[in-house]
XYZ file of C-alpha atoms in Angstrom:
518
model
C 87.031 -227.941 35.920
C 83.254 -228.892 35.758
C 81.829 -229.207 32.298
C 78.215 -228.574 31.034
C 76.093 -229.044 27.952
C 74.125 -225.687 27.277
C 70.929 -227.320 28.980
C 72.918 -228.034 32.068
C 74.617 -224.725 32.112
C 71.259 -222.876 31.779
C 69.777 -224.958 34.744
C 72.768 -224.462 37.000
C 72.666 -220.662 36.226
C 68.908 -220.408 36.659
C 68.273 -218.935 33.194
C 66.721 -220.207 30.026
C 68.880 -221.873 27.272
C 67.685 -219.007 25.006
C 69.180 -216.572 27.323
C 72.622 -218.282 27.270
C 72.532 -218.126 23.419
C 71.413 -214.483 23.474
C 74.417 -213.540 25.745
C 76.649 -215.306 23.264
C 75.250 -213.356 20.268
C 75.678 -210.198 22.264
C 79.320 -211.131 23.051
C 78.478 -211.078 26.776
C 79.529 -214.868 27.151
C 82.440 -216.517 25.626
C 81.696 -219.239 22.911
C 82.015 -222.899 24.232
C 84.768 -225.390 23.526
C 83.950 -227.788 20.676
C 84.457 -231.518 20.975
C 83.272 -232.903 17.634
C 79.627 -231.885 17.333
C 79.327 -231.197 21.096
C 79.474 -227.613 22.704
C 81.163 -227.908 26.094
C 80.789 -225.021 28.569
C 82.691 -224.955 31.835
C 82.664 -223.192 35.319
C 84.059 -220.011 33.780
C 80.658 -219.665 31.826
C 78.739 -220.406 34.865
C 80.661 -217.706 36.785
C 80.252 -215.299 33.872
C 76.433 -215.836 33.950
C 76.465 -215.108 37.722
C 78.481 -211.978 37.110
C 75.996 -210.751 34.504
C 73.048 -211.233 36.692
C 74.844 -209.394 39.548
C 75.779 -206.506 37.394
C 72.230 -206.347 35.868
C 70.728 -206.325 39.413
C 72.960 -203.194 40.157
C 71.359 -201.324 37.203
C 74.111 -201.751 34.642
C 72.861 -202.251 30.941
C 73.991 -205.139 28.913
C 76.192 -202.802 26.849
C 77.898 -201.683 29.949
C 78.262 -205.324 31.176
C 79.829 -206.268 27.849
C 83.036 -204.424 28.769
C 82.739 -204.394 32.560
C 84.053 -207.054 35.176
C 83.001 -207.399 38.725
C 86.359 -205.984 39.762
C 85.713 -202.910 37.712
C 82.173 -202.597 38.992
C 83.249 -202.683 42.650
C 85.105 -199.311 42.449
C 84.122 -195.783 41.888
C 82.008 -196.470 38.753
C 79.803 -198.916 40.658
C 79.423 -196.459 43.436
C 78.359 -193.698 41.105
C 76.007 -196.051 39.075
C 74.305 -197.133 42.463
C 74.196 -193.673 44.044
C 73.515 -191.477 40.941
C 70.963 -193.482 39.076
C 67.432 -194.089 39.845
C 66.672 -197.618 41.226
C 65.370 -199.865 38.299
C 62.065 -200.714 39.967
C 59.524 -201.181 37.270
C 58.895 -204.080 35.054
C 57.471 -203.491 31.497
C 53.918 -204.145 32.531
C 54.118 -201.691 35.380
C 55.804 -198.997 33.233
C 53.148 -199.441 30.609
C 50.291 -199.251 33.234
C 51.673 -196.009 34.823
C 52.291 -194.355 31.429
C 48.854 -195.562 30.260
C 50.222 -197.116 27.024
C 50.086 -200.634 25.659
C 53.138 -202.823 26.436
C 54.085 -202.987 22.738
C 54.607 -199.150 22.721
C 57.338 -199.698 25.453
C 58.964 -202.269 23.111
C 58.760 -199.599 20.352
C 60.359 -196.888 22.488
C 63.063 -199.215 23.746
C 63.964 -200.393 20.172
C 64.256 -196.817 19.159
C 66.774 -196.155 21.901
C 64.625 -193.516 23.594
C 64.641 -195.591 26.853
C 67.302 -197.956 28.008
C 66.324 -200.889 30.397
C 68.584 -202.841 32.503
C 68.490 -206.519 33.356
C 68.225 -209.757 31.356
C 66.039 -210.339 28.182
C 62.385 -210.914 29.299
C 63.245 -209.543 32.853
C 64.036 -205.813 31.924
C 63.552 -203.337 34.638
C 63.098 -199.625 34.100
C 63.858 -196.680 36.364
C 60.857 -194.608 37.698
C 61.715 -191.552 35.486
C 61.038 -193.677 32.372
C 57.341 -193.073 32.999
C 57.863 -189.304 32.573
C 59.956 -190.008 29.360
C 57.176 -192.422 28.007
C 54.469 -189.905 28.735
C 56.536 -187.191 26.930
C 56.964 -189.404 23.940
C 53.226 -190.279 23.924
C 52.278 -186.462 24.211
C 54.560 -185.792 21.033
C 53.049 -188.707 19.165
C 49.547 -187.723 19.955
C 50.251 -184.216 18.740
C 51.116 -185.528 15.396
C 54.817 -186.255 15.676
C 55.436 -189.753 14.058
C 57.563 -192.217 16.075
C 60.054 -192.342 13.282
C 60.576 -188.592 13.409
C 60.903 -188.704 17.129
C 63.416 -191.536 16.794
C 65.334 -189.521 14.254
C 65.674 -186.569 16.597
C 66.672 -188.892 19.489
C 69.314 -190.517 17.382
C 70.635 -187.136 16.165
C 70.572 -185.807 19.642
C 72.470 -188.960 20.993
C 75.056 -188.672 18.260
C 75.952 -185.108 19.242
C 75.348 -185.307 23.013
C 77.994 -188.037 23.422
C 80.714 -185.390 22.298
C 79.181 -182.884 24.866
C 79.253 -185.535 27.628
C 82.751 -186.537 26.886
C 83.726 -182.937 27.174
C 81.797 -182.674 30.639
C 83.552 -185.823 31.794
C 86.889 -184.206 30.904
C 85.838 -181.210 33.019
C 84.902 -183.430 35.886
C 88.024 -185.508 35.550
C 90.328 -182.572 35.808
C 88.465 -181.263 38.884
C 88.753 -184.688 40.539
C 92.509 -184.799 39.833
C 92.764 -181.713 41.859
C 90.822 -183.255 44.689
C 93.135 -186.433 44.970
C 91.872 -189.983 45.424
C 89.092 -189.296 48.106
C 86.325 -191.575 46.789
C 83.666 -189.891 48.993
C 84.651 -186.442 47.852
C 84.681 -187.604 44.221
C 81.125 -188.978 44.513
C 79.927 -185.861 46.344
C 81.628 -183.827 43.483
C 79.704 -185.717 40.791
C 76.429 -185.132 42.668
C 77.101 -181.431 42.792
C 78.206 -180.977 39.288
C 76.089 -183.164 37.176
C 72.758 -181.580 38.038
C 74.151 -178.122 37.507
C 75.703 -179.113 34.066
C 72.542 -180.960 33.049
C 70.468 -177.802 33.845
C 72.717 -175.675 31.955
C 72.711 -177.828 28.794
C 68.931 -178.332 29.099
C 68.120 -174.673 29.414
C 70.392 -173.745 26.427
C 68.747 -176.424 24.317
C 65.113 -175.227 25.296
C 66.014 -171.591 24.676
C 67.698 -172.251 21.167
C 64.715 -174.534 20.350
C 62.167 -171.899 20.996
C 64.038 -169.165 19.174
C 64.751 -171.272 16.035
C 61.215 -172.542 15.891
C 59.686 -169.101 15.991
C 62.133 -167.952 13.350
C 61.191 -170.803 11.000
C 57.379 -170.729 11.477
C 55.816 -170.147 8.158
C 59.043 -170.756 6.425
C 58.426 -171.830 2.797
C 61.712 -171.315 1.165
C 62.783 -173.514 -1.729
C 64.621 -176.883 -1.064
C 67.981 -176.200 0.534
C 71.283 -177.539 -0.888
C 71.242 -181.395 -0.531
C 67.450 -181.476 -0.450
C 65.508 -183.784 -2.764
C 62.987 -182.600 -5.430
C 60.405 -185.036 -6.918
C 57.908 -184.805 -9.690
C 55.059 -187.234 -10.156
C 52.476 -187.919 -13.039
C 49.661 -190.242 -13.373
C 50.044 -192.594 -16.398
C 47.222 -193.282 -18.779
C 47.861 -197.019 -19.015
C 49.109 -199.634 -16.448
C 52.742 -200.708 -16.785
C 54.449 -204.072 -16.989
C 56.559 -204.073 -13.909
C 58.999 -206.741 -15.069
C 59.598 -205.114 -18.351
C 60.423 -201.876 -16.626
C 62.558 -203.491 -14.067
C 64.537 -205.166 -16.994
C 65.304 -201.849 -18.770
C 67.975 -201.161 -15.977
C 71.089 -203.367 -16.512
C 73.209 -201.862 -13.860
C 73.196 -199.678 -10.633
C 70.418 -199.950 -8.050
C 67.077 -201.445 -9.239
C 64.215 -202.989 -7.246
C 60.974 -204.779 -7.900
C 57.974 -205.699 -5.684
C 54.863 -207.336 -6.986
C 51.684 -208.602 -5.184
C 49.961 -210.313 -8.186
C 46.681 -211.074 -6.279
C 46.358 -207.499 -5.102
C 47.107 -205.961 -8.529
C 49.988 -203.974 -6.867
C 53.554 -203.339 -8.032
C 56.537 -200.990 -7.382
C 59.739 -200.696 -9.513
C 62.534 -198.480 -8.613
C 65.555 -197.630 -10.823
C 68.644 -195.742 -9.761
C 69.467 -194.103 -6.427
C 69.097 -190.487 -5.338
C 69.715 -191.346 -1.712
C 70.966 -194.548 -0.095
C 70.665 -195.632 3.585
C 73.066 -198.297 4.668
C 73.191 -198.794 8.452
C 75.024 -201.734 9.828
C 75.087 -203.853 12.993
C 72.528 -204.679 15.596
C 71.037 -201.094 15.547
C 70.430 -201.100 11.748
C 66.725 -201.116 12.121
C 66.275 -198.040 14.325
C 69.096 -196.316 12.492
C 67.360 -196.893 9.156
C 63.970 -195.701 10.591
C 65.660 -192.427 11.843
C 67.470 -191.846 8.559
C 64.240 -192.373 6.675
C 62.414 -189.731 8.697
C 65.340 -187.382 8.281
C 65.380 -187.861 4.595
C 61.516 -187.461 4.305
C 61.877 -184.019 5.833
C 64.177 -182.974 2.939
C 61.984 -184.083 0.167
C 59.694 -181.467 -1.804
C 56.844 -183.077 -3.843
C 55.438 -181.624 -7.081
C 53.091 -182.903 -9.653
C 49.986 -185.118 -9.351
C 48.089 -184.224 -6.067
C 46.776 -187.813 -5.880
C 50.227 -189.467 -6.434
C 51.580 -191.887 -3.762
C 54.383 -190.550 -1.581
C 57.942 -191.354 -2.533
C 59.034 -194.683 -1.270
C 62.219 -196.413 -0.292
C 63.020 -199.829 -1.535
C 65.327 -202.303 0.011
C 65.699 -204.666 2.967
C 67.678 -205.999 6.005
C 69.816 -209.040 6.232
C 68.923 -211.673 8.790
C 72.614 -212.090 9.735
C 75.003 -209.275 10.516
C 78.318 -208.970 8.604
C 79.825 -211.386 6.242
C 79.483 -215.176 6.954
C 81.473 -218.185 5.985
C 78.197 -220.096 5.475
C 75.839 -219.707 2.569
C 76.203 -217.911 -0.795
C 78.350 -214.919 -1.555
C 76.281 -211.794 -0.579
C 78.629 -209.167 -1.934
C 76.780 -206.048 -2.754
C 74.069 -206.784 -0.277
C 75.101 -205.260 3.230
C 73.429 -205.469 6.584
C 70.744 -203.076 5.310
C 70.088 -200.942 2.365
C 67.222 -198.691 1.594
C 67.283 -196.609 -1.660
C 65.261 -193.635 -2.759
C 64.991 -194.363 -6.531
C 65.709 -191.751 -9.219
C 62.619 -193.240 -10.995
C 59.797 -195.093 -9.429
C 56.720 -196.826 -11.004
C 53.906 -197.422 -8.880
C 50.922 -199.499 -10.325
C 47.750 -200.195 -8.371
C 44.007 -200.981 -9.123
C 43.297 -197.234 -8.768
C 45.915 -195.983 -11.059
C 49.577 -195.996 -12.247
C 52.161 -193.285 -11.548
C 55.742 -192.387 -12.343
C 57.852 -190.343 -9.894
C 61.149 -188.915 -10.828
C 63.479 -187.507 -8.106
C 66.867 -185.847 -7.898
C 68.978 -184.144 -5.213
C 69.628 -180.451 -5.383
C 73.196 -179.465 -5.845
C 74.636 -176.344 -4.123
C 73.372 -173.198 -5.820
C 70.984 -174.855 -8.188
C 67.551 -173.209 -9.075
C 64.669 -175.441 -7.989
C 62.490 -174.368 -10.979
C 65.179 -175.450 -13.557
C 65.577 -178.852 -11.796
C 61.853 -179.285 -11.757
C 61.593 -178.617 -15.415
C 64.271 -181.219 -16.027
C 62.290 -183.834 -14.064
C 59.149 -183.075 -15.998
C 60.914 -183.574 -19.310
C 62.335 -186.956 -17.997
C 58.922 -188.146 -16.942
C 57.289 -187.140 -20.168
C 60.072 -189.131 -22.118
C 59.571 -192.204 -19.990
C 55.781 -192.004 -20.231
C 55.907 -191.757 -24.017
C 58.211 -194.821 -24.400
C 56.756 -197.845 -22.405
C 59.190 -200.760 -21.752
C 59.310 -203.620 -24.254
C 57.916 -207.013 -23.081
C 60.404 -209.672 -21.835
C 60.959 -212.257 -24.482
C 60.538 -216.001 -23.396
C 63.614 -218.356 -23.277
C 64.074 -222.063 -22.462
C 63.543 -223.197 -19.001
C 66.709 -224.100 -17.218
C 66.971 -227.281 -15.229
C 68.829 -227.372 -11.938
C 70.799 -230.441 -10.611
C 71.520 -231.755 -7.128
C 75.010 -231.204 -5.854
C 77.111 -234.090 -7.023
C 78.943 -234.669 -3.802
C 76.539 -235.999 -1.179
C 79.106 -236.264 1.484
C 79.821 -232.542 1.017
C 76.175 -231.887 1.920
C 76.329 -234.224 4.803
C 79.394 -232.450 6.301
C 77.673 -229.206 5.656
C 74.642 -230.359 7.734
C 76.780 -231.806 10.459
C 78.612 -228.459 10.731
C 75.473 -226.488 10.868
C 74.156 -228.812 13.596
C 77.297 -228.219 15.608
C 76.904 -224.538 15.328
C 73.311 -224.793 16.521
C 74.356 -226.816 19.670
C 76.999 -224.313 20.391
C 74.466 -221.530 20.159
C 76.232 -219.765 17.207
C 73.380 -220.319 14.949
C 69.521 -220.767 15.617
C 68.364 -222.139 12.227
C 70.001 -223.164 8.887
C 68.611 -223.925 5.476
C 71.027 -225.916 3.194
C 70.460 -225.738 -0.467
C 71.092 -228.910 -2.661
C 70.330 -227.545 -6.079
C 72.488 -225.343 -8.213
C 71.933 -224.046 -11.762
C 74.257 -225.045 -14.733
C 73.803 -221.809 -16.612
C 73.150 -218.157 -15.605
C 69.516 -217.442 -14.687
C 67.480 -215.166 -17.043
C 66.198 -212.803 -14.379
C 63.390 -211.294 -16.573
C 61.931 -214.688 -17.654
C 62.235 -216.093 -14.129
C 60.191 -213.035 -12.743
C 57.567 -213.397 -15.579
C 57.056 -216.994 -14.710
C 56.954 -216.412 -10.891
C 54.035 -213.900 -11.190
C 51.366 -216.215 -12.552
C 52.648 -219.358 -10.800
C 52.581 -217.703 -7.358
C 49.759 -215.120 -7.389
C 49.283 -215.037 -3.584
C 53.043 -214.455 -2.939
C 55.214 -211.310 -3.034
C 57.473 -211.592 -6.095
C 60.667 -209.468 -5.541
C 63.970 -208.663 -7.131
C 66.784 -206.429 -5.951
C 69.670 -205.836 -8.244
C 73.039 -204.222 -7.728
C 75.411 -204.186 -10.717
C 75.382 -207.678 -12.225
C 74.001 -209.415 -9.201
C 70.302 -209.932 -8.452
C 68.431 -211.300 -5.457
C 64.974 -212.546 -6.486
C 62.234 -214.812 -5.342
C 58.523 -215.316 -4.457
C 57.815 -215.217 -0.691
C 54.444 -216.361 0.794
C 55.218 -214.601 4.136
C 54.336 -211.018 4.855
C 56.608 -210.382 7.852
C 55.319 -206.826 8.616
C 52.731 -204.537 7.160
C 52.308 -201.287 8.742
C 49.107 -199.304 7.815
C 48.718 -196.225 9.964
C 48.475 -197.405 13.453
C 47.840 -201.112 12.514
C 50.663 -203.721 12.274
C 49.936 -207.022 10.359
C 52.065 -210.108 10.029
C 51.647 -213.392 8.181
C 54.696 -215.260 9.125
C 55.009 -219.009 8.397
C 57.294 -221.662 10.017
C 56.936 -225.360 9.181
C 54.839 -225.978 6.285
C 53.617 -229.179 4.492
C 51.549 -230.165 1.555
C 47.764 -230.166 1.878
C 46.006 -233.522 2.495
C 43.262 -235.059 0.312
C 40.445 -233.601 2.406
C 39.670 -231.452 5.445
C 40.111 -234.322 7.793
C 43.558 -235.073 6.582
C 44.462 -231.317 6.818
C 43.474 -231.353 10.414
C 45.634 -234.508 11.032
C 48.558 -232.860 9.388
C 48.084 -229.666 11.389
C 47.975 -231.560 14.700
C 51.066 -233.423 13.697
C 52.876 -230.138 13.116
C 51.735 -228.662 16.367
C 53.175 -231.720 18.154
C 56.480 -231.251 16.586
C 59.172 -229.703 18.737
C 61.181 -228.783 15.581
C 58.232 -227.085 13.915
C 57.440 -225.253 17.150
C 61.053 -224.163 17.502
C 61.050 -222.835 13.916
C 57.973 -220.861 14.551
C 59.404 -219.477 17.719
C 62.412 -218.208 15.745
C 60.051 -216.330 13.413
C 58.098 -214.777 16.314
C 61.346 -213.657 17.946
C 62.764 -212.068 14.808
C 59.528 -210.119 14.237
C 58.961 -208.971 17.754
């Protein structure tokens, strides 16, 4: 059996090395055999790559290809897919041109699962009716519907429509059983029944939507059971975010400080928690946020900031044998705090929130929130007291570190990992979270100082990178990859910059960052 390195396999298959590794991460392509540090592929991998390209050219999505073999695709399913689906004939640029939107909007709609392309990464193709879907989405957004709210609707619809589709397939299957095994007759049956069933369901949805919308116009009823009520108040003095953060010793707590900008957010407790998992955690979290936002009723200061969710996403999905123990920090977690302190140059606010229980009177709940805000505003948190500085020490067993690096290199070559950062320092004693944060703020004024705590565990740091900032329609990023110390003058800086630009390692690192963000 012929053997390949990953570069040789990619060349033989006519795809990029990144595509091979992408298929492995998507579980479309089996992992290679390992020979020491080498990753060995064989002819079965080459055949599978050819199979993936063949199925993609027939209009199958990568999700379908994951569980579909060429033999399966040659039967009735393939006939239905080829005859019943619109030909995937548009690339992203042409789709964007016809819908009169920027290409990045296509990426947004795809990531939100509103449109599903076929084909390989970088070579996605879209059916002609995707133009109408994109124009419809654009019309809704132009009318004031946010993309997050639209995504929430789409995901909720998808969740329930799968059950309806399964029922419809059961109906079709029972009918086909009565018609025997005549493939042509079965395909003709599907062509007759699918449009009729689609029209029936679509008309029912439109009629129900119109009647429910008319019934609820002007509705200003109190928060329903399960809704969230929040009360905000402007504070007379600015708060010390680290001191406030340290008042919470258990449960959920979060801190975010931009020292140079004079901004901070502290969240304590959890009224609602969003914890999606897996590869769709980003769009799922966005949809859940929009759905939660629709259930929040705001009271108090008219100029107060809106309630915020505090949290983040993991880079890796699920647990890993590499790195530290991340128990308590899942694939994603976003928390609507019970108490939020927001401090900015134009003022400071405290926001208290709670969930309505069945049968509760919103006025009584609101009075309780006001009383809690008053009590917190009247009792500012005590400053954090200084302690001795802890000294870290390198890992004693250098061979352990060498073996760790060798293992990481092997995983990178196999395509299982893209980038690894191995730590060589560990603390002898538990870290004082409050003092560490107090020292990070003045030492790194241009960074974002953060801390997320769950129980007795805290993830904290000071990051120089602003991966994504969304401000209305504008998206900004300051993502760094490959950094070095400044030179003694401008000429030295330019030389260092040129050296980094010429480094394949640094450029590869930067490409990882670009790929993760986009």
